[in-house]
Coordinates of C-alpha atoms and ligand atoms in Angstrom, one line a residue:
M1 CA 107.0 40.6 -53.1
K2 CA 103.7 38.8 -52.7
L3 CA 101.3 39.7 -55.5
S4 CA 98.5 40.1 -52.9
N5 CA 100.5 43.0 -51.4
L6 CA 101.3 44.7 -54.7
L7 CA 99.3 47.7 -55.7
F8 CA 98.2 47.1 -59.2
N9 CA 95.1 46.9 -61.4
S10 CA 95.6 45.1 -64.6
L11 CA 93.8 46.9 -67.4
K12 CA 92.8 44.9 -70.5
E13 CA 92.1 47.9 -72.8
S14 CA 94.7 50.5 -73.6
P15 CA 93.7 53.9 -72.4
K16 CA 92.8 56.1 -75.3
E17 CA 95.5 58.8 -74.5
A18 CA 98.3 56.3 -74.9
K19 CA 99.6 56.4 -78.4
I20 CA 102.7 54.3 -78.2
I21 CA 103.3 50.8 -76.8
S22 CA 105.5 51.8 -73.8
H23 CA 102.9 54.2 -72.6
Q24 CA 100.1 51.6 -73.0
L25 CA 102.0 48.9 -71.3
M26 CA 103.2 51.1 -68.4
L27 CA 99.6 52.2 -67.7
R28 CA 98.2 48.7 -68.2
S29 CA 100.6 47.1 -65.8
S30 CA 100.2 49.9 -63.2
M31 CA 103.8 51.1 -63.4
I32 CA 102.8 54.7 -63.6
R33 CA 99.7 56.9 -63.1
Q34 CA 99.2 60.3 -64.6
H35 CA 98.7 62.9 -61.9
T36 CA 98.3 65.8 -64.3
S37 CA 99.6 66.7 -67.8
G38 CA 103.2 65.5 -68.1
I39 CA 103.4 64.7 -64.3
Y40 CA 103.4 61.1 -63.1
T41 CA 103.3 59.0 -60.0
W42 CA 105.7 56.0 -60.1
L43 CA 103.7 53.1 -58.7
P44 CA 105.5 50.2 -56.9
L45 CA 106.2 48.2 -60.0
G46 CA 107.5 51.2 -62.0
F47 CA 109.4 52.5 -59.1
K48 CA 111.3 49.2 -58.8
V49 CA 112.4 49.4 -62.5
L50 CA 113.3 53.1 -62.0
K51 CA 115.5 52.3 -59.0
N52 CA 117.3 49.5 -60.9
I53 CA 118.0 51.8 -63.8
E54 CA 119.2 54.5 -61.4
N55 CA 121.6 52.1 -59.7
I56 CA 123.2 51.0 -63.0
I57 CA 123.7 54.6 -63.9
R58 CA 125.1 55.4 -60.4
N59 CA 127.6 52.5 -60.5
N60 CA 128.9 53.6 -63.8
Q61 CA 129.3 57.3 -62.7
D62 CA 131.1 56.2 -59.5
E63 CA 133.4 54.1 -61.6
I64 CA 134.9 57.1 -63.3
G65 CA 135.4 59.0 -60.1
C66 CA 132.2 61.1 -60.2
N67 CA 130.9 62.2 -56.8
E68 CA 127.3 61.8 -56.0
M69 CA 125.5 64.6 -54.2
L70 CA 122.0 66.0 -54.2
M71 CA 121.1 69.6 -55.1
S72 CA 117.7 71.0 -54.5
T73 CA 114.9 71.1 -57.1
I74 CA 114.0 74.7 -56.3
Q75 CA 116.7 77.2 -57.3
S76 CA 117.1 80.9 -56.8
S77 CA 117.0 83.0 -60.0
E78 CA 120.1 85.1 -59.0
L79 CA 122.7 82.9 -60.7
W80 CA 120.6 82.5 -63.8
K81 CA 120.4 86.2 -64.1
K82 CA 124.2 86.3 -64.0
S83 CA 124.7 83.7 -66.7
G84 CA 122.1 85.3 -68.9
R85 CA 119.9 82.2 -69.0
Y86 CA 117.0 83.6 -66.9
A87 CA 116.0 85.7 -69.9
D88 CA 117.0 83.1 -72.5
Y89 CA 115.3 80.0 -71.2
G90 CA 111.8 81.1 -72.0
K91 CA 108.5 79.5 -71.2
E92 CA 110.0 76.0 -70.5
M93 CA 111.2 77.3 -67.1
L94 CA 108.7 77.1 -64.3
R95 CA 109.1 80.4 -62.4
I96 CA 107.9 80.8 -58.9
T97 CA 107.5 83.8 -56.6
D98 CA 107.8 83.2 -52.9
R99 CA 106.0 85.2 -50.1
H100 CA 108.9 87.7 -50.0
D101 CA 108.6 88.3 -53.7
S102 CA 111.9 86.6 -54.5
D103 CA 112.1 84.9 -57.9
L104 CA 112.6 81.2 -57.6
L105 CA 112.5 78.5 -60.3
Y106 CA 112.1 74.7 -60.4
G107 CA 115.4 73.6 -61.9
P108 CA 115.4 72.4 -65.5
T109 CA 119.2 71.8 -65.3
N110 CA 122.0 72.8 -62.9
E111 CA 125.0 74.4 -64.6
E112 CA 124.7 77.7 -62.7
V113 CA 124.2 76.1 -59.3
I114 CA 127.1 73.7 -59.6
T115 CA 129.5 76.4 -60.9
D116 CA 128.7 78.6 -57.9
L117 CA 129.0 75.6 -55.5
F118 CA 132.3 74.5 -57.0
S119 CA 133.8 78.0 -56.6
D120 CA 133.2 77.8 -52.8
Y121 CA 135.1 74.5 -52.4
V122 CA 137.9 74.4 -55.0
N123 CA 140.3 77.3 -55.5
S124 CA 143.5 75.6 -56.7
Y125 CA 144.6 73.5 -59.7
K126 CA 145.3 70.8 -57.1
G127 CA 141.6 70.3 -56.7
L128 CA 141.1 69.5 -60.4
P129 CA 139.7 67.7 -62.2
K130 CA 136.4 67.4 -60.2
Y131 CA 133.4 65.4 -61.4
L132 CA 130.0 65.9 -59.6
Y133 CA 126.6 64.4 -60.2
H134 CA 123.2 64.0 -58.8
I135 CA 120.0 62.2 -59.7
Q136 CA 117.2 64.6 -59.2
W137 CA 113.8 65.7 -60.6
K138 CA 113.7 68.4 -63.2
F139 CA 110.9 70.5 -64.5
R140 CA 110.5 71.7 -68.0
D141 CA 107.2 73.1 -69.1
E142 CA 107.3 71.2 -72.4
I143 CA 104.8 72.7 -74.9
R144 CA 103.5 69.2 -75.8
P145 CA 104.1 66.6 -73.0
R146 CA 103.4 63.3 -74.6
F147 CA 104.1 59.5 -74.7
G148 CA 103.8 59.2 -71.0
V149 CA 107.2 59.5 -69.2
M150 CA 109.0 59.7 -72.5
R151 CA 108.4 63.4 -72.6
G152 CA 107.1 64.5 -69.3
R153 CA 107.2 68.0 -67.7
E154 CA 108.6 66.7 -64.4
F155 CA 111.2 64.0 -65.0
L156 CA 114.2 62.4 -63.3
M157 CA 117.6 63.1 -64.8
K158 CA 121.1 62.1 -63.9
D159 CA 123.2 65.2 -64.5
A160 CA 126.9 65.3 -64.0
Y161 CA 129.3 68.3 -64.3
S162 CA 133.0 68.3 -64.8
F163 CA 135.7 71.0 -64.1
D164 CA 139.1 70.9 -65.6
L165 CA 142.1 73.3 -65.7
T166 CA 142.6 73.4 -69.5
E167 CA 140.7 72.8 -72.7
E168 CA 142.8 69.7 -73.4
D169 CA 142.0 68.2 -70.0
A170 CA 138.3 69.0 -70.5
F171 CA 138.4 67.1 -73.8
E172 CA 140.0 64.0 -72.0
T173 CA 137.2 64.2 -69.5
Y174 CA 134.6 64.4 -72.2
K175 CA 136.0 61.3 -73.8
K176 CA 135.9 59.5 -70.4
F177 CA 132.2 60.3 -70.0
F178 CA 131.5 59.4 -73.6
R179 CA 132.9 55.9 -73.1
S180 CA 131.2 55.5 -69.7
Y181 CA 127.9 56.4 -71.3
L182 CA 128.3 53.6 -73.9
K183 CA 129.0 51.2 -71.1
T184 CA 126.0 52.4 -69.0
F185 CA 123.6 51.8 -71.9
L186 CA 125.1 48.5 -72.7
D187 CA 124.7 47.5 -69.0
L188 CA 121.1 48.5 -69.4
G189 CA 120.8 45.9 -72.2
L190 CA 120.5 48.6 -74.9
Q191 CA 122.2 49.3 -78.2
P192 CA 123.4 52.9 -78.0
I193 CA 124.2 55.0 -81.1
P194 CA 126.2 58.1 -80.3
V195 CA 125.3 61.0 -82.6
K196 CA 127.0 64.4 -83.0
A197 CA 124.5 66.9 -81.7
A198 CA 123.4 70.5 -81.6
T199 CA 124.0 72.1 -78.2
G200 CA 120.7 74.1 -77.7
A201 CA 120.1 76.0 -74.4
I202 CA 123.1 74.4 -72.7
G203 CA 125.7 75.8 -75.1
G204 CA 129.2 75.0 -76.3
D205 CA 130.5 73.5 -79.5
L206 CA 131.1 69.8 -78.8
S207 CA 128.2 67.6 -78.0
H208 CA 126.9 64.0 -78.5
E209 CA 123.5 62.6 -78.0
F210 CA 123.1 58.9 -77.2
Q211 CA 120.2 57.4 -79.0
I212 CA 118.8 53.9 -78.7
L213 CA 117.2 52.2 -81.6
A214 CA 113.4 51.9 -81.5
N215 CA 110.8 52.2 -84.3
T216 CA 108.8 54.7 -82.4
G217 CA 111.8 57.0 -81.7
E218 CA 111.4 60.8 -82.4
S219 CA 114.7 61.1 -84.2
E220 CA 115.6 59.7 -87.6
L221 CA 119.1 58.3 -87.6
A222 CA 121.6 57.2 -90.2
Y223 CA 124.5 55.2 -88.8
D224 CA 127.4 53.0 -89.8
S225 CA 126.5 49.3 -89.5
Q226 CA 129.7 48.8 -87.5
L227 CA 128.2 50.8 -84.6
V228 CA 125.9 47.9 -83.9
D229 CA 128.1 45.1 -85.1
S230 CA 131.3 45.8 -83.1
N231 CA 132.0 45.7 -79.4
L232 CA 131.8 49.4 -78.5
S233 CA 133.0 49.0 -75.0
E234 CA 136.4 47.9 -76.3
K235 CA 136.8 50.8 -78.7
S236 CA 138.3 54.2 -78.1
Y237 CA 136.5 57.5 -78.5
E238 CA 138.5 58.2 -81.7
E239 CA 137.6 54.8 -83.2
I240 CA 133.9 55.2 -82.4
T241 CA 133.5 58.8 -83.6
A242 CA 135.3 57.8 -86.8
M243 CA 132.2 55.7 -87.5
Y244 CA 129.4 57.5 -89.2
S245 CA 126.2 58.6 -87.4
A246 CA 123.9 61.5 -87.9
S247 CA 120.4 62.6 -87.0
D248 CA 117.6 64.4 -88.8
E249 CA 118.5 66.9 -91.5
M250 CA 122.2 66.0 -91.4
I251 CA 121.6 62.6 -93.0
D252 CA 123.7 61.6 -96.0
K253 CA 122.0 58.5 -97.2
S254 CA 124.3 58.0 -100.1
K255 CA 127.1 56.4 -98.1
S256 CA 127.6 52.7 -98.2
D257 CA 127.0 50.7 -95.0
V258 CA 124.6 53.3 -93.7
I259 CA 121.6 52.0 -91.9
I260 CA 118.5 54.2 -91.5
G261 CA 116.6 53.8 -88.3
R262 CA 114.8 55.7 -85.6
G263 CA 116.1 56.5 -82.1
I264 CA 115.1 57.7 -78.7
E265 CA 117.5 60.2 -77.0
V266 CA 118.4 58.8 -73.7
G267 CA 121.6 60.8 -73.0
H268 CA 123.3 64.0 -74.0
I269 CA 126.8 65.2 -73.2
F270 CA 128.3 68.7 -73.7
N271 CA 131.7 70.3 -73.6
F272 CA 131.2 74.0 -73.2
G273 CA 134.5 75.5 -71.9
T274 CA 134.0 78.6 -69.9
K275 CA 130.4 79.4 -70.8
Y276 CA 129.3 79.4 -67.1
T277 CA 132.6 79.8 -65.2
K278 CA 133.3 83.1 -66.9
P279 CA 130.0 85.0 -66.2
L280 CA 129.9 83.5 -62.7
E281 CA 133.5 84.6 -62.0
C282 CA 134.7 81.1 -61.1
F283 CA 138.5 80.7 -61.1
V284 CA 141.3 78.5 -59.6
L285 CA 144.9 79.4 -59.1
N286 CA 147.4 77.5 -61.3
Q287 CA 151.0 76.5 -60.3
D288 CA 152.2 80.1 -60.8
G289 CA 149.5 81.6 -58.7
K290 CA 147.7 82.9 -61.8
R291 CA 143.9 83.0 -62.0
I292 CA 142.5 80.4 -64.4
T293 CA 138.9 80.0 -65.5
P294 CA 138.1 76.3 -65.4
H295 CA 136.6 74.4 -68.4
M296 CA 133.4 72.6 -67.9
G297 CA 131.2 69.9 -69.4
S298 CA 127.8 68.5 -68.5
Y299 CA 126.4 65.0 -69.0
G300 CA 122.7 64.1 -68.8
I301 CA 120.8 60.9 -68.8
G302 CA 117.0 60.7 -69.0
V303 CA 116.5 58.3 -66.0
S304 CA 112.7 58.4 -66.1
R305 CA 112.6 58.2 -69.9
L306 CA 114.6 55.0 -69.8
P307 CA 111.9 52.6 -68.6
A308 CA 109.7 53.7 -71.6
A309 CA 112.7 53.6 -74.0
I310 CA 113.6 50.1 -72.9
I311 CA 110.1 48.9 -73.4
E312 CA 110.0 50.4 -76.9
A313 CA 113.4 48.8 -77.8
K314 CA 112.6 45.4 -76.4
Y315 CA 108.8 44.6 -76.3
N316 CA 107.5 41.6 -78.1
N317 CA 103.9 40.8 -78.8
E318 CA 102.4 43.3 -76.4
Y319 CA 104.7 42.1 -73.6
M320 CA 107.4 44.1 -71.9
K321 CA 110.8 42.3 -72.1
W322 CA 113.0 43.6 -69.4
P323 CA 116.7 43.1 -69.6
K324 CA 118.0 41.1 -66.6
S325 CA 119.7 44.1 -65.1
V326 CA 116.5 46.2 -64.8
T327 CA 113.6 43.6 -64.5
P328 CA 111.4 44.3 -61.4
F329 CA 111.6 40.6 -60.5
Q330 CA 114.2 38.0 -61.4
V331 CA 111.8 35.1 -60.7
A332 CA 108.1 34.5 -60.6
I333 CA 106.6 31.8 -58.4
I334 CA 103.2 30.8 -59.5
N335 CA 101.5 29.0 -56.7
L336 CA 99.0 26.6 -58.2
G337 CA 98.3 24.8 -54.9
K338 CA 95.6 25.3 -52.3
N339 CA 95.9 26.2 -48.7
G340 CA 98.4 23.8 -47.1
D341 CA 98.8 21.3 -49.9
E342 CA 102.2 20.3 -51.2
A343 CA 102.4 22.8 -54.0
D344 CA 101.3 25.6 -51.7
Q345 CA 104.0 24.7 -49.2
K346 CA 106.7 24.3 -51.8
S347 CA 105.9 27.7 -53.4
K348 CA 106.2 29.4 -50.0
D349 CA 109.5 27.5 -49.2
I350 CA 111.1 28.5 -52.5
Y351 CA 110.0 32.1 -51.9
E352 CA 111.7 32.1 -48.4
V353 CA 114.9 30.6 -49.8
L354 CA 115.1 33.2 -52.6
I355 CA 114.4 36.1 -50.1
N356 CA 117.1 34.8 -47.8
N357 CA 119.5 34.8 -50.8
H358 CA 118.7 38.5 -51.5
I359 CA 116.6 37.7 -54.6
D360 CA 113.2 39.4 -54.7
P361 CA 110.8 37.0 -56.5
L362 CA 107.2 37.7 -57.3
L363 CA 105.0 35.1 -55.5
D364 CA 101.5 34.9 -57.0
D365 CA 99.7 34.0 -53.8
T366 CA 96.2 35.1 -55.0
S367 CA 93.3 32.8 -55.6
E368 CA 93.0 33.6 -59.3
S369 CA 92.7 30.7 -61.8
P370 CA 96.0 29.1 -63.1
S371 CA 95.5 30.6 -66.6
S372 CA 95.0 34.1 -65.3
K373 CA 98.0 33.7 -62.9
F374 CA 100.2 32.9 -65.9
K375 CA 98.9 35.9 -67.8
I376 CA 99.4 38.3 -64.9
S377 CA 103.0 37.3 -64.4
L378 CA 103.7 37.7 -68.1
K379 CA 102.1 41.1 -68.1
L380 CA 104.0 42.4 -65.1
F381 CA 107.5 41.7 -66.3
Ligands
ATP401 P1 114.9 66.4 -76.0 O1 115.7 66.7 -77.2 O2 114.4 65.0 -75.9 O3 113.9 67.5 -75.7 P2 116.9 67.8 -74.5 O4 117.9 67.8 -75.5 O5 116.1 69.0 -74.2 O6 115.9 66.5 -74.8 P3 118.8 67.5 -72.4 O7 118.9 68.8 -71.8 O8 119.9 67.0 -73.3 O9 117.4 67.3 -73.1 O10 118.6 66.5 -71.1 C1 119.3 65.3 -70.9 C2 118.4 64.0 -71.1 O11 117.2 64.2 -70.3 C3 117.9 63.9 -72.5 O12 118.8 63.2 -73.3 C4 116.6 63.1 -72.3 O13 116.9 61.7 -72.2 C5 116.1 63.5 -71.0 N1 114.9 64.4 -71.1 C6 115.0 65.7 -71.6 N2 113.7 66.2 -71.6 C7 112.9 65.3 -71.1 C8 111.5 65.2 -70.9 N3 110.7 66.3 -71.1 N4 111.0 64.1 -70.4 C9 111.8 63.0 -70.1 N5 113.1 63.0 -70.3 C10 113.7 64.1 -70.8
MG402 MG1 119.4 66.8 -75.7

């Protein structure tokens, strides 16, 4: 990318509405632009980061045999009426009436749609387990959208759904996703803290949130120091959940080795058995030809929250510090030469070599002064 082609407008002052550093830096470096309350446009620089994050998440989901697909953003209300959530979801759901007076909604989550879809394609135990996911925009009419993309109304989520024959199999699947989530966040250069969680509107009785440590996080956390000191990707679910972690009111500060900190929720997984398969009359036939209601789980990651969360966790001295895996550019080339001189030619040559080797560097080819060129590159990534 040549800087002269990049759409950006470097702001010196932080816009007044931006209360936390990630929101300030994302606006100041032209990563995002607010369209209206809680709804953002991802500008070229922000979009590059978002795509990098999406790809790391995608690779990790694919690795555990999860199939990527893409469901629509707009859903029919029929299935939600069957599951009982059309009435329960309340004002966070954006409800739409079309020209035929049909009730539609902008999906806040997809348990109903995926259960209905699964029923059409799998009818035997032989088709289980099945893991499906998509990375799609969601809408939740949050009462107080704030902190930029951290709590938006329209936001990008990776949501996966699992189907298993028995409760035991579903628990094995849950453990698989749990460990895959730890690896995903480690691959993103983050320190994840898994916390046993309440299940809210999704339901069920087993659930974990994945928090990343940041001073500006909305959740207060108490956790075993081992969770950050040991290599989580080598540990089993049992070993990790035996370590202590809790959020908000559940904190027992008296335990030794407990660290108190703040976290940002970047992922949330649920195991909820037959909460949706039962009302939606989804079943498969087992080996004896008997109808069995499959056991489900769902697994979310806040894709568009992550760029902000990464900035909060990593920033240093008003500069964003992107981990290598998500940085918008691996290399900056600051051309300090003038038209046709040796430095100018060298910068262009290096740029070409990197492009030909599938590395996208940022080439500052503008006519700004050297000092402002250095500042801009520092500001952008
Ligand atoms: P929160 O507790 O932050 O409101 P939630 O529990 O309602 O989130 P989930 O249904 O668990 O959210 O959604 C999965 C993930 O999507 C969350 O872990 C979070 O990272 C992200 N997410 C949820 N709501 C928002 C939002 N309004 N803006 C951006 N990301 C969000
Ligand atoms: Mg949650």
